[in-house]
Coordinates of C-alpha atoms in Angstrom, one line a residue:
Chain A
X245 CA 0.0 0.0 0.0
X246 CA 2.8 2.3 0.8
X247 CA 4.8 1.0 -1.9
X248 CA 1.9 1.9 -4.3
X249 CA 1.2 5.2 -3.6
X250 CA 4.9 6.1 -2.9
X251 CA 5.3 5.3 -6.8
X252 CA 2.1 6.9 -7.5
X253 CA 3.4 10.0 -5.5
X254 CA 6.7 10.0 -7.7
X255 CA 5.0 9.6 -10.9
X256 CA 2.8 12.5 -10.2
X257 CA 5.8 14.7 -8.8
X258 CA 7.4 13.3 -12.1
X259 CA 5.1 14.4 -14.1
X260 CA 4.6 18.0 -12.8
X261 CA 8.4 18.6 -13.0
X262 CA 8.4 17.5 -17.0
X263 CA 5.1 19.2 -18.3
X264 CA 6.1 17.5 -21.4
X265 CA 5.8 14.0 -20.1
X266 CA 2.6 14.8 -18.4
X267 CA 1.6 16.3 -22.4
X268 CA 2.5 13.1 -23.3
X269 CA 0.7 10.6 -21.2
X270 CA -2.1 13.4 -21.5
X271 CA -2.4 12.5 -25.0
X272 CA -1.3 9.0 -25.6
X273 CA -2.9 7.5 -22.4
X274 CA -6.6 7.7 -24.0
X275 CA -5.6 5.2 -26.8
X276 CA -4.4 2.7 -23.7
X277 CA -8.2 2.1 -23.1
X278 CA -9.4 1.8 -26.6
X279 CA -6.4 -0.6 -27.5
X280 CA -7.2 -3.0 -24.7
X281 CA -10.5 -3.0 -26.3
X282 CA -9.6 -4.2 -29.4
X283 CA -7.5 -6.9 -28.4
X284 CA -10.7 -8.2 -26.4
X285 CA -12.5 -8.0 -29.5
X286 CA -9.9 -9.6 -31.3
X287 CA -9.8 -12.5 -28.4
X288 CA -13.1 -13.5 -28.5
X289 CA -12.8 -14.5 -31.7
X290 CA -16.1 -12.6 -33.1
X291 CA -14.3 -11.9 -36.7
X292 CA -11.4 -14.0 -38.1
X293 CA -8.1 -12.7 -38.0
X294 CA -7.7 -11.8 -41.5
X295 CA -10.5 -9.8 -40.9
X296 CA -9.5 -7.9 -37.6
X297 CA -5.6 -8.6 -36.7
X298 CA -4.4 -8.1 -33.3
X299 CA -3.0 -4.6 -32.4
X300 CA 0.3 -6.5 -32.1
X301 CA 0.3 -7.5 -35.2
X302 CA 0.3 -3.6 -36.7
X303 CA 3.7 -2.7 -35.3
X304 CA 4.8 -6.2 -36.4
X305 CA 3.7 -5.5 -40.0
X306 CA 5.4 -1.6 -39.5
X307 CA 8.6 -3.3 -39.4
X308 CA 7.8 -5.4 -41.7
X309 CA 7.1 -2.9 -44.1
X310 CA 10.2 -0.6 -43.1
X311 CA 12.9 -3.1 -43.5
X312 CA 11.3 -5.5 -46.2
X313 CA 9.1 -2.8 -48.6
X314 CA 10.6 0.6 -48.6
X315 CA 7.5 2.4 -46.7
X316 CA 10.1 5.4 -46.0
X317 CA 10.7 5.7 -49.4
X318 CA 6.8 5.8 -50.0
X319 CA 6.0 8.0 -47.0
X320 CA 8.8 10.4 -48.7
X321 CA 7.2 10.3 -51.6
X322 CA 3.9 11.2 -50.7
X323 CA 5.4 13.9 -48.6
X324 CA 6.8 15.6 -51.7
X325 CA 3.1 15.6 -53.3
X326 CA 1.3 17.3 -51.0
X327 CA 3.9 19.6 -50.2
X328 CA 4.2 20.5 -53.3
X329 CA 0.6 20.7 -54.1
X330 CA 0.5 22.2 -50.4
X331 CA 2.8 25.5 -51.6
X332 CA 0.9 25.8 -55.2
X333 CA -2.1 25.7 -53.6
X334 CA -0.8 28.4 -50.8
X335 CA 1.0 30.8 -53.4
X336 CA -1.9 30.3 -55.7
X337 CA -4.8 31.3 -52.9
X338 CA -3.0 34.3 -51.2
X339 CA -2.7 35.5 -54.9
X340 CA -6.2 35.4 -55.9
X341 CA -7.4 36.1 -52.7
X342 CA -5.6 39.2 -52.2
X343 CA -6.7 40.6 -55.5
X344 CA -10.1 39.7 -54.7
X345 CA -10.0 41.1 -51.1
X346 CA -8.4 44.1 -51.9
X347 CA -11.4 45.1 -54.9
X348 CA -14.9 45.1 -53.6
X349 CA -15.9 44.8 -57.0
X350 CA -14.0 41.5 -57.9
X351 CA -15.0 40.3 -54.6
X352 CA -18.7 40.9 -55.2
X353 CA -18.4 39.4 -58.6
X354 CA -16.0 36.0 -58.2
X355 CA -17.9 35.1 -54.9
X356 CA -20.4 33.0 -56.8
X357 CA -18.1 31.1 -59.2
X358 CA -15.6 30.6 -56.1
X359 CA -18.0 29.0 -54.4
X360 CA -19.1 26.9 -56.8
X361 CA -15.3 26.1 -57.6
X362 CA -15.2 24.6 -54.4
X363 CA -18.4 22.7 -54.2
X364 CA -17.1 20.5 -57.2
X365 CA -14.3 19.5 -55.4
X366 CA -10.7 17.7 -56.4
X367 CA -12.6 14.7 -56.8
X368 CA -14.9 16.0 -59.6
X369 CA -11.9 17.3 -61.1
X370 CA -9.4 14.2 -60.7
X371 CA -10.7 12.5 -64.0
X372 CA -10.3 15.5 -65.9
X373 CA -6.6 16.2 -64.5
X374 CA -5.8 12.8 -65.3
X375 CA -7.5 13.0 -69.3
X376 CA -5.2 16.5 -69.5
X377 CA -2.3 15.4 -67.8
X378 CA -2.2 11.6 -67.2
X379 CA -1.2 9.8 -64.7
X380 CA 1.9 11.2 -63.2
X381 CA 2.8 13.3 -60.1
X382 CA 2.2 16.4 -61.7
X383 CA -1.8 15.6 -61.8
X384 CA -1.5 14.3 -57.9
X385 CA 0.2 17.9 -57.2
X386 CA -2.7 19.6 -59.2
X387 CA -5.6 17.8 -57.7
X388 CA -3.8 18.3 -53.6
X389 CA -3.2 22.4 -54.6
X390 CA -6.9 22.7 -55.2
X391 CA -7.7 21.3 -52.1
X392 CA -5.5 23.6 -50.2
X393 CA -6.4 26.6 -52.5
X394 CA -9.9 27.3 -51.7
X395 CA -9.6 27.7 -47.3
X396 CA -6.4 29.9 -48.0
X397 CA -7.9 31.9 -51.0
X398 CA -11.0 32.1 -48.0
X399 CA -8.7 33.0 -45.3
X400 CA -6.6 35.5 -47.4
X401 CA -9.8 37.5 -48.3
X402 CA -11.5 37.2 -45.5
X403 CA -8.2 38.5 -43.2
X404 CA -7.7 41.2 -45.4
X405 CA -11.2 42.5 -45.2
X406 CA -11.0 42.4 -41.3
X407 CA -7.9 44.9 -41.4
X408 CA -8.9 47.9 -40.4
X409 CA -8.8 50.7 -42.6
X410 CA -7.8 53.6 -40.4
X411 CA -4.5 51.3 -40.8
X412 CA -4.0 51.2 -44.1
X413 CA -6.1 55.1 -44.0
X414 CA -2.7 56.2 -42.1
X415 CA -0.3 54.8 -44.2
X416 CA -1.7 56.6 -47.3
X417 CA -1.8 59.5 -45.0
X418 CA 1.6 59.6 -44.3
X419 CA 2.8 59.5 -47.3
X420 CA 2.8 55.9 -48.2
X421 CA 1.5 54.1 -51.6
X422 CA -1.3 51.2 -52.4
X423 CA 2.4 48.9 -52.9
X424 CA 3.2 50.0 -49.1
X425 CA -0.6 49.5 -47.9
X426 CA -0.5 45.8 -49.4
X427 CA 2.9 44.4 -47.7
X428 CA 3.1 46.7 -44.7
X429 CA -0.5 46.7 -43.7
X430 CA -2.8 44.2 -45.1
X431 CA -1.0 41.2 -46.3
X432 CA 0.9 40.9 -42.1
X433 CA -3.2 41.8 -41.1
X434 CA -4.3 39.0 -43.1
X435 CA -0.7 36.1 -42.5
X436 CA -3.2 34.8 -39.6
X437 CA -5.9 34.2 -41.3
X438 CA -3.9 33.1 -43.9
X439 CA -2.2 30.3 -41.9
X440 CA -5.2 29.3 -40.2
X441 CA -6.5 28.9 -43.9
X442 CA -3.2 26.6 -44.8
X443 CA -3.5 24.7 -41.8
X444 CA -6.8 23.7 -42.7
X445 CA -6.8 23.3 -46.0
X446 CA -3.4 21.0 -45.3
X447 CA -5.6 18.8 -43.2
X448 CA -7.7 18.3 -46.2
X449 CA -5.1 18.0 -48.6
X450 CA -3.4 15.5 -46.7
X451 CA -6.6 13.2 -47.3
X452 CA -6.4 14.1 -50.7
X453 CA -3.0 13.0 -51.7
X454 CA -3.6 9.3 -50.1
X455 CA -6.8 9.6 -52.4
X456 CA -5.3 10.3 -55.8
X457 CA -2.5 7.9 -54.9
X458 CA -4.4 5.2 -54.4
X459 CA -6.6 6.1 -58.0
X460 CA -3.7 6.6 -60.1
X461 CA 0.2 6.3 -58.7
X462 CA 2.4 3.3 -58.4
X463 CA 4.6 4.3 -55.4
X464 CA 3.2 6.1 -51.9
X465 CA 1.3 5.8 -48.9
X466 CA -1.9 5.6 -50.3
X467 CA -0.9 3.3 -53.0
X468 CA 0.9 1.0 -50.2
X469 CA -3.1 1.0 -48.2
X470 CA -4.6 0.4 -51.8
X471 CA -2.0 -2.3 -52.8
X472 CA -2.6 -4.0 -49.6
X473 CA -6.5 -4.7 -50.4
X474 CA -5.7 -6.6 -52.8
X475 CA -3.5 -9.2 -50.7
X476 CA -6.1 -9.2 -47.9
X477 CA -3.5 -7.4 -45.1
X478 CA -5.7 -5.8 -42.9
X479 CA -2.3 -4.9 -40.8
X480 CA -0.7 -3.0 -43.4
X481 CA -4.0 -1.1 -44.3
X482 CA -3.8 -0.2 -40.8
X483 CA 0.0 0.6 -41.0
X484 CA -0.7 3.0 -43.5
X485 CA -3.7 4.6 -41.8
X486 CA -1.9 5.2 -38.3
X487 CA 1.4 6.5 -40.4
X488 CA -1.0 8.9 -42.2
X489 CA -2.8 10.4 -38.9
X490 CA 0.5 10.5 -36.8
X491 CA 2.2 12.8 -40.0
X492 CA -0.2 14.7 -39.9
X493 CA -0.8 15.4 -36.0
X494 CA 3.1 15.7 -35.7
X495 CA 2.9 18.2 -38.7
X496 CA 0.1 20.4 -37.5
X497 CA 1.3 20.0 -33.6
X498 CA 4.9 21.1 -34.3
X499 CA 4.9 23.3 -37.4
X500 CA 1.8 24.9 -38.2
X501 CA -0.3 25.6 -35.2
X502 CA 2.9 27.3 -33.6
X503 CA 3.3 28.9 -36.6
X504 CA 0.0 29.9 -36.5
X505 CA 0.0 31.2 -32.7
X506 CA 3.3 33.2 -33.5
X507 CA 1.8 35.1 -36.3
X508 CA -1.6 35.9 -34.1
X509 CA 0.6 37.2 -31.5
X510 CA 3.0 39.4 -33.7
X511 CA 0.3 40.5 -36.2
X512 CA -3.1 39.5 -35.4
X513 CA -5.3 42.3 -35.1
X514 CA -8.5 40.6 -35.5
X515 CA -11.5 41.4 -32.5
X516 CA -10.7 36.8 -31.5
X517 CA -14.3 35.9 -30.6
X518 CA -15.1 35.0 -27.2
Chain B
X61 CA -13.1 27.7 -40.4
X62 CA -11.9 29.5 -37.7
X63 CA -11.9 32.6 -39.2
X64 CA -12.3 35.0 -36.2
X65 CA -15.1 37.7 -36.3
X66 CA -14.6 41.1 -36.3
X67 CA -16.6 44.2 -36.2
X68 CA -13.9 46.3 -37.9
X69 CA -14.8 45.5 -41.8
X70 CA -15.8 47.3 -44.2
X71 CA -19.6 48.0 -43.7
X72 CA -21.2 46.2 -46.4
X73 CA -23.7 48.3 -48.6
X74 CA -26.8 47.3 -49.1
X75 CA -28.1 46.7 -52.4
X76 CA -30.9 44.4 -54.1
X77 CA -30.8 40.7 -54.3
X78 CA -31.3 40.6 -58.2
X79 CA -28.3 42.7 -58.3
X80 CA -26.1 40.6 -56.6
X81 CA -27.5 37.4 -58.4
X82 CA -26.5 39.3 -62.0
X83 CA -23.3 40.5 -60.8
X84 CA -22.2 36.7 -59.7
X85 CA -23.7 35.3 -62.6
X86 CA -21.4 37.4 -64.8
X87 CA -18.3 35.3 -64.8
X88 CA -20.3 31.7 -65.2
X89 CA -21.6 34.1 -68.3
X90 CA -18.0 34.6 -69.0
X91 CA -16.3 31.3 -68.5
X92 CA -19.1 29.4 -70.5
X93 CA -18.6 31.7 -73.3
X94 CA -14.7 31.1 -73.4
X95 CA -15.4 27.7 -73.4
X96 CA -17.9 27.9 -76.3
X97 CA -15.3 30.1 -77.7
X98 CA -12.1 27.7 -77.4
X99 CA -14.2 24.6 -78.6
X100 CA -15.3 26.1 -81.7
X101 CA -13.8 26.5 -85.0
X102 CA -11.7 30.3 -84.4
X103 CA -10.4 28.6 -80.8
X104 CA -9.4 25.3 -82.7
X105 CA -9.6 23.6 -79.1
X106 CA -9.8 19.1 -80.0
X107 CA -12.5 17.4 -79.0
X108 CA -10.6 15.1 -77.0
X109 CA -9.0 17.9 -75.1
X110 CA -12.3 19.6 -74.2
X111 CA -15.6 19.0 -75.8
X112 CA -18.1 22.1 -77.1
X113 CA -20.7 23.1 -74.4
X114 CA -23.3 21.5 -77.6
X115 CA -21.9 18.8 -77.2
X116 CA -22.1 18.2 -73.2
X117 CA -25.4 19.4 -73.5
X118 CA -26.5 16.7 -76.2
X119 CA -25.1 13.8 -74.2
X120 CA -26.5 15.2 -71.0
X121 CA -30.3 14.5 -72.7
X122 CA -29.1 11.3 -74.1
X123 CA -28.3 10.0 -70.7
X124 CA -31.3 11.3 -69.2
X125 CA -33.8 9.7 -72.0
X126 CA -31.4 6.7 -71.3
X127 CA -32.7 6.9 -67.3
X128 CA -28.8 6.4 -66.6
X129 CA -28.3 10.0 -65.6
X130 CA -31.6 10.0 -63.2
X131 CA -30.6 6.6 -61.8
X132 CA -26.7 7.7 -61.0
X133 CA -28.0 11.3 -58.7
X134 CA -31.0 9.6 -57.0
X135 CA -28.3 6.7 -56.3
X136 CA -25.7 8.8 -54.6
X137 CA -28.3 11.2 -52.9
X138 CA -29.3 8.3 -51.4
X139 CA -26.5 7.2 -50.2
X140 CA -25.3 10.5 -49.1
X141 CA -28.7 10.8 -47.1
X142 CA -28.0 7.4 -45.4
X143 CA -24.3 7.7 -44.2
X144 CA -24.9 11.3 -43.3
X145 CA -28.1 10.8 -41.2
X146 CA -26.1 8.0 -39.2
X147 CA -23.4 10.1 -38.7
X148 CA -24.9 13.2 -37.7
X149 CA -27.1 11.8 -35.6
X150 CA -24.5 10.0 -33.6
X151 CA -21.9 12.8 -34.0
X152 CA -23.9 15.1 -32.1
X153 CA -25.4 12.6 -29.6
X154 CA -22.0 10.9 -28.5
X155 CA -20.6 14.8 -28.5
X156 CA -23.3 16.1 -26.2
X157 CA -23.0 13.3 -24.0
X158 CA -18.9 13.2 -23.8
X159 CA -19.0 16.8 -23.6
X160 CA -20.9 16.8 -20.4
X161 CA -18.6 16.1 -18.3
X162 CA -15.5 17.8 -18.2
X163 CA -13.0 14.6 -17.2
X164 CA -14.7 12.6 -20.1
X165 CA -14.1 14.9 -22.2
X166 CA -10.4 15.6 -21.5
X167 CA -9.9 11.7 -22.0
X168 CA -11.5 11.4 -25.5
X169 CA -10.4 14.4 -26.7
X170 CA -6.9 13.2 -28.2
X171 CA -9.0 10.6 -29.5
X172 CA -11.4 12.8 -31.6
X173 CA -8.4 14.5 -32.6
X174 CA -6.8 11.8 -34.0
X175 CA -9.6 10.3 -35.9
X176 CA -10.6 13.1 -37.1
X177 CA -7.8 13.6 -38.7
X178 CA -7.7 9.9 -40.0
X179 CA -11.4 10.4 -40.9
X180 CA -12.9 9.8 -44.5
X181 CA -11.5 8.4 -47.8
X182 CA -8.4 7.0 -46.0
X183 CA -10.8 4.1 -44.5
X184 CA -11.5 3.2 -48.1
X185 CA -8.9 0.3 -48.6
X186 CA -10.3 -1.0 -45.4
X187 CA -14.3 -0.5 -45.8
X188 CA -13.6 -2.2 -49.4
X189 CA -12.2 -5.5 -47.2
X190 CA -14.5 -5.3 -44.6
X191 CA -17.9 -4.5 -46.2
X192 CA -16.8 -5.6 -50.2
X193 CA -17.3 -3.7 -53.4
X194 CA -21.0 -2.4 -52.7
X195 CA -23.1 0.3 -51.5
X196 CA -22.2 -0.8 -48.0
X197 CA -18.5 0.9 -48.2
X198 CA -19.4 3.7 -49.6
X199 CA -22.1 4.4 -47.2
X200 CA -19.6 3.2 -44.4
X201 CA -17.0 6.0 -45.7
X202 CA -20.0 8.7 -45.6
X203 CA -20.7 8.0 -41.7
X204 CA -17.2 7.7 -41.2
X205 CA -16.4 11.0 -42.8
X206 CA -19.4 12.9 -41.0
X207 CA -19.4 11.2 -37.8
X208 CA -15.7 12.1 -36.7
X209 CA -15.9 16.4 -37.8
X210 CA -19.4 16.2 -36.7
X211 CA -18.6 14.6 -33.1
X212 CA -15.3 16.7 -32.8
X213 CA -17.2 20.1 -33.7
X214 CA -19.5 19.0 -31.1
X215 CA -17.2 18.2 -28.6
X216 CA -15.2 21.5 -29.2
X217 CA -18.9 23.5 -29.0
X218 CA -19.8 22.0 -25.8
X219 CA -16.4 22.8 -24.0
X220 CA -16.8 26.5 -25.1
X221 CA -20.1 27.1 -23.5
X222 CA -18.9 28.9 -20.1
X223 CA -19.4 26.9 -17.5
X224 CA -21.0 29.8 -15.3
X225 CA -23.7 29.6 -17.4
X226 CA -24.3 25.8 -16.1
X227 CA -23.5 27.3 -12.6
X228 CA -26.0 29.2 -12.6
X229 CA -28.7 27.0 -13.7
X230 CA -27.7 24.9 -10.7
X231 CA -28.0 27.5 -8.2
X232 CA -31.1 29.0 -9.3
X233 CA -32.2 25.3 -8.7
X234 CA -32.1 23.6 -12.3
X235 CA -31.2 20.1 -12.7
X236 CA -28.3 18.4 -14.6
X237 CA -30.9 17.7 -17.5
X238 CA -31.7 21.4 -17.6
X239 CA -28.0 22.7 -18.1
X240 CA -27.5 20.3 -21.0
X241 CA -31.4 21.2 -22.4
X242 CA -31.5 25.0 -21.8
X243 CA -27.1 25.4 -21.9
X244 CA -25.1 23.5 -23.4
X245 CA -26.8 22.1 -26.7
X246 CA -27.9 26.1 -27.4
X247 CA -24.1 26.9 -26.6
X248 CA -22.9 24.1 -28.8
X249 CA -25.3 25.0 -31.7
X250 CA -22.8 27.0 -33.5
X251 CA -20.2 24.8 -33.6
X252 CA -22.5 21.0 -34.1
X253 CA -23.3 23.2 -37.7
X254 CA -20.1 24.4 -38.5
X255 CA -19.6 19.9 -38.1
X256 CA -22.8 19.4 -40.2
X257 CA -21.8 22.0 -42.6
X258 CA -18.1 20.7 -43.3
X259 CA -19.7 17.2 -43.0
X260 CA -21.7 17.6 -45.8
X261 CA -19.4 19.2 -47.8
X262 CA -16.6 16.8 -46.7
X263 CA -18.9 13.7 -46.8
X264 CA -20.0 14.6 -50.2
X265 CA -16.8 14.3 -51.7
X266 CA -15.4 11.2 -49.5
X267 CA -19.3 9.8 -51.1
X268 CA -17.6 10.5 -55.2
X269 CA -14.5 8.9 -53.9
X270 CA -16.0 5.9 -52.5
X271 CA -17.9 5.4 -55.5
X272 CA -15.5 5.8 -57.6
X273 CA -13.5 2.8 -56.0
X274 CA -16.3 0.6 -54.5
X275 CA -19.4 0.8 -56.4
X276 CA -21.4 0.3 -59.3
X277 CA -23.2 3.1 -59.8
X278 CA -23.6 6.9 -59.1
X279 CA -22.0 10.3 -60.2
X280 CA -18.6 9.2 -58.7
X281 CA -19.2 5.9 -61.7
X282 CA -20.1 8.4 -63.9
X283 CA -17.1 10.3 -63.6
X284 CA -14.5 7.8 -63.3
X285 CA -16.1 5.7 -66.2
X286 CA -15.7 8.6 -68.1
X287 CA -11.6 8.8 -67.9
X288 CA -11.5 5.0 -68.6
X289 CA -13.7 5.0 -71.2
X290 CA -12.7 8.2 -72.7
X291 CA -16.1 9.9 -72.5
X292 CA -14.9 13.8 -71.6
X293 CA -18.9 14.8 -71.9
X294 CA -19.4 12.2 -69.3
X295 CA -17.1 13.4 -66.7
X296 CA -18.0 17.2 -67.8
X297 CA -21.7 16.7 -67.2
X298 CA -20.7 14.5 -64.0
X299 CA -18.8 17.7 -62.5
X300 CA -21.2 20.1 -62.7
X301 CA -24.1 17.9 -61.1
X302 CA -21.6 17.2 -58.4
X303 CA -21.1 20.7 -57.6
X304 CA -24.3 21.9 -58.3
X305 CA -25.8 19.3 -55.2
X306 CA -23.0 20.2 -53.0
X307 CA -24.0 23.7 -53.3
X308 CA -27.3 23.3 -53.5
X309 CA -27.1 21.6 -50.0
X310 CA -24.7 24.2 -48.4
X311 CA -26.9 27.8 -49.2
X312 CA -30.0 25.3 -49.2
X313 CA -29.8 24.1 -45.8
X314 CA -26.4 24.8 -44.0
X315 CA -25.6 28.4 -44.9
X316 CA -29.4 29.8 -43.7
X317 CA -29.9 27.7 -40.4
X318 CA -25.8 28.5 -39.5
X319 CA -26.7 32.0 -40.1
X320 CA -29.5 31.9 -38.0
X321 CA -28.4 29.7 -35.0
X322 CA -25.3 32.2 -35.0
X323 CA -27.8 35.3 -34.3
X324 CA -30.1 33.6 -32.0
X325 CA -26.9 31.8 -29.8
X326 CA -23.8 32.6 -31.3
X327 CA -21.3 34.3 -29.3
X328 CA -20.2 37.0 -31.9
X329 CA -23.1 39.3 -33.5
X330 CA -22.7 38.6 -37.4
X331 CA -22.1 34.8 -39.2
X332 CA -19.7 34.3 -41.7
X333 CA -21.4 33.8 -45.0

């Protein structure tokens, strides 16, 4: 009894001297649970194995896949896709949307056939993409940059159009021109929105690139999930789909929602609500 | 999208509605004429590169005397309807009900966030295995797609509700059932639509995806069968159906009740269009 809570009493000190171990078990320990749960399943034998593999058997397959199949070389791969298709689709959307949020009239005008842009989609596209440009990484990039275009194109207008105008009002005052207005007032008004817009349409690009990998490339993650239907592994479909959600966490975690919080503190100007 | 409100914009005049409907429709006017334009004779555009809005058009009524085109948008509609009531439904239930309680929610949160990020067409390989080439995977992906932004919105809406607002119900003697009732769900409102409305729009597309690789039939067919076969007018007329639903749905439905729920319970005075 002692013993016990003497160790509990350490890992709780533990854990409030290393806030990042207590981040840690914050955010892993919740999948403890819901792991034990599938192995029950998997014990009491309600689908075959082939169907359900144990969770043991998914970090099994992992290595598997590392040292006998190249997965690196395919997670690299896909990596390069949608980053690529990533920074087309963020060049691309601050463009547009800072011509459009800068003219009232464009704005007024595009709104419409923006929208329904989006509302088609990169799927209703893909088979177009492919007809025009085959199957090649080229139409992968395409279809993942018009994903990501639309929430930054959104967040680029929208963040301009919250600046407030006795900002760029002063710099004109002053003596400053439009060119000034644009880079030293509204485009750092707008690099929050702007990066909240990324970050989400990254999220959504990310699906996509798994997507058009597994409709039309020979090497990548997605191809690796699709490739594995066909052989019935269950574990290496599930390789692929814990690699894919742990990129992206790690991605969005580490680089963009810091990057996001650093560029609300140092420009945002926006009235946050709540 | 977590565009943050402000009251510092532009004030936007007012100004008729038919205005703004002919000012929007100018560049569909425009982009349909320098299609017409490309694909005829001065533009010198091949057929096999981009077909002539005639001829779209010509096979659009072909496949609609044929009952094909009917069949395909009832048949995903359907579908749609089915994964997204399923999801929704328990989205916003198992949200409410995790949200409640403060600890609960703390526990599953790293678990919404991780499926939620997992959520949609990545399951396909592994609804095609579990549930087999059929309607049952692509309505599987629909759910899947919907249920995880729709439960996570919900979650995230909950927790922002101020929790002197449930104190208070308690000390002016309400019961549990009347801070979720007359608190929390109204609190949560905004952001269980901002779930629905990325849901649909998300759900929609994970539905063209799934068909594309699981099923039979539907626009998703129509499109895909339209690369393999070569059939540009196919995937042309496929395109514009699939955004013409999507968005049809979103200002339909979403973008009026958001809109409204935002005014009635919102915290910030004016919803993003």
């Amino acid at each position: 009894m002692t013993a016990a809570s003497a160790v509990y009493y350490r890992l709780a000190m533990g854990l409030a001297e290393r806030p990042w171990l207590a981040a840690l078990f914050r955010n892993l320990g919740p999948f403890v649970p819901l792991i034990a749960a599938w192995q029950i399943v998997v014990l009491l034998r309600i689908w075959p194995r082939s169907f359900l593999p144990a969770p043991a058997a998914v970090p099994q397959a992992f290595a598997f896949l590392v040292t006998e199949s190249d997965l690196p070389g395919q997670v690299l791969r896909t990596i390069y896709r949608v980053t690529a298709g990533g920074l087309a689709g963020l060049g691309l959307g601050v463009l547009l949307g800072a011509m459009v949020g800068t003219s009232r009239g464009l704005h007024e005008a595009l709104r419409g056939l923006i929208d329904y842009l989006q509302a088609v989609g990169e799927i209703g596209w893909l088979p177009l993409f492919i007809i025009w440009s085959g199957f090649n990484d080229r139409t992968i990039i395409l279809t993942v940059a018009y994903t990501v275009f639309f929430p930054v194109f959104f967040g680029t207008m929208a963040g301009i159009l919250a600046v407030p105008r006795t900002l760029a009002n002063s710099v004109l005052t002053l003596g400053g021109g439009r060119r000034h207005v644009l880079w030293e007032v509204l485009l750092p008004g707008a690099l929050p929105a702007i990066i909240t817009g990324f970050r989400v349409g990254m999220g959504f690009g990310w699906r996509t690139v798994i997507l058009a990998e597994m409709l039309i490339a020979q090497l990548g993650l997605g191809v690796m999930m699709f490739e594995a239907r066909s052989f019935f592994r269950v574990d290496w479909i599930l390789v692929g789909m814990v690699v894919a959600g742990v990129l992206w966490l790690v991605t969005d975690r580490f680089v963009l929602l810091p990057l996001e919080s650093k560029t609300i503190q140092r420009w945002g100007v926006q009235v946050v609500e709540r | 999208m977590a565009i943050p409100a402000t009251s510092l914009s532009r004030p936007v005049p007012r100004q008729p509605a038919w205005q703004t409907t002919a000012i929007r429709a100018v560049p569909f006017a425009v982009a349909l004429a320098a299609w017409w334009l490309a694909t005829s004779p001065w533009g010198g555009l091949p057929r096999y590169v981009l077909p002539s809005p005639g001829a779209v058009l010509d096979n659009a009524l072909e496949l609609y005397a044929k009952g094909t085109l009917v069949s395909a948008i009832l048949s995903s509609i359907g579908r749609m309807l089915l994964g997204f009531a399923f999801g929704s439904v328990l989205g916003v239930g198992l949200g409410i009900l995790v949200g409640t309680n403060r600890a609960v929610a703390a526990f599953f949160m790293p678990l919404a966030r991780f499926f939620q990020a997992v959520a949609g067409v990545i399951w396909i390989p592994l609804a095609v295995l579990w549930f087999g080439l059929s309607w049952k995977s692509v309505t599987f992906i629909i759910f899947n797609t919907v249920f995880f932004l729709v439960f996570y919105n919900t979650l995230m809406g909950v927790q922002t509700v101020p929790r002197t607002l449930a104190n208070s119900i308690l000390t002016l003697g309400g019961s549990r059932w009347d801070v979720i009732w007359e608190a929390l769900i109204p609190g949560a409102l905004p952001g269980i639509l901002v779930g629905l409305r990325v849901g649909v729009g998300y759900g929609w597309r994970s539905l063209i995806a799934a068909e594309i690789i699981a099923s039979g039939q539907g626009l998703g067919v129509l499109i895909w069968e339209g690369q393999r076969l070569f059939r540009i007018p196919d995937i042309i007329l496929g395109l514009f159906l699939i955004g013409l639903i999507s968005l049809t749905m979103d200002k339909l439905v979403f973008a009026p009740l958001q809109a409204r729920t935002i005014e009635r319970w919102g915290t910030s005075a004016r919803a993003p269009q």
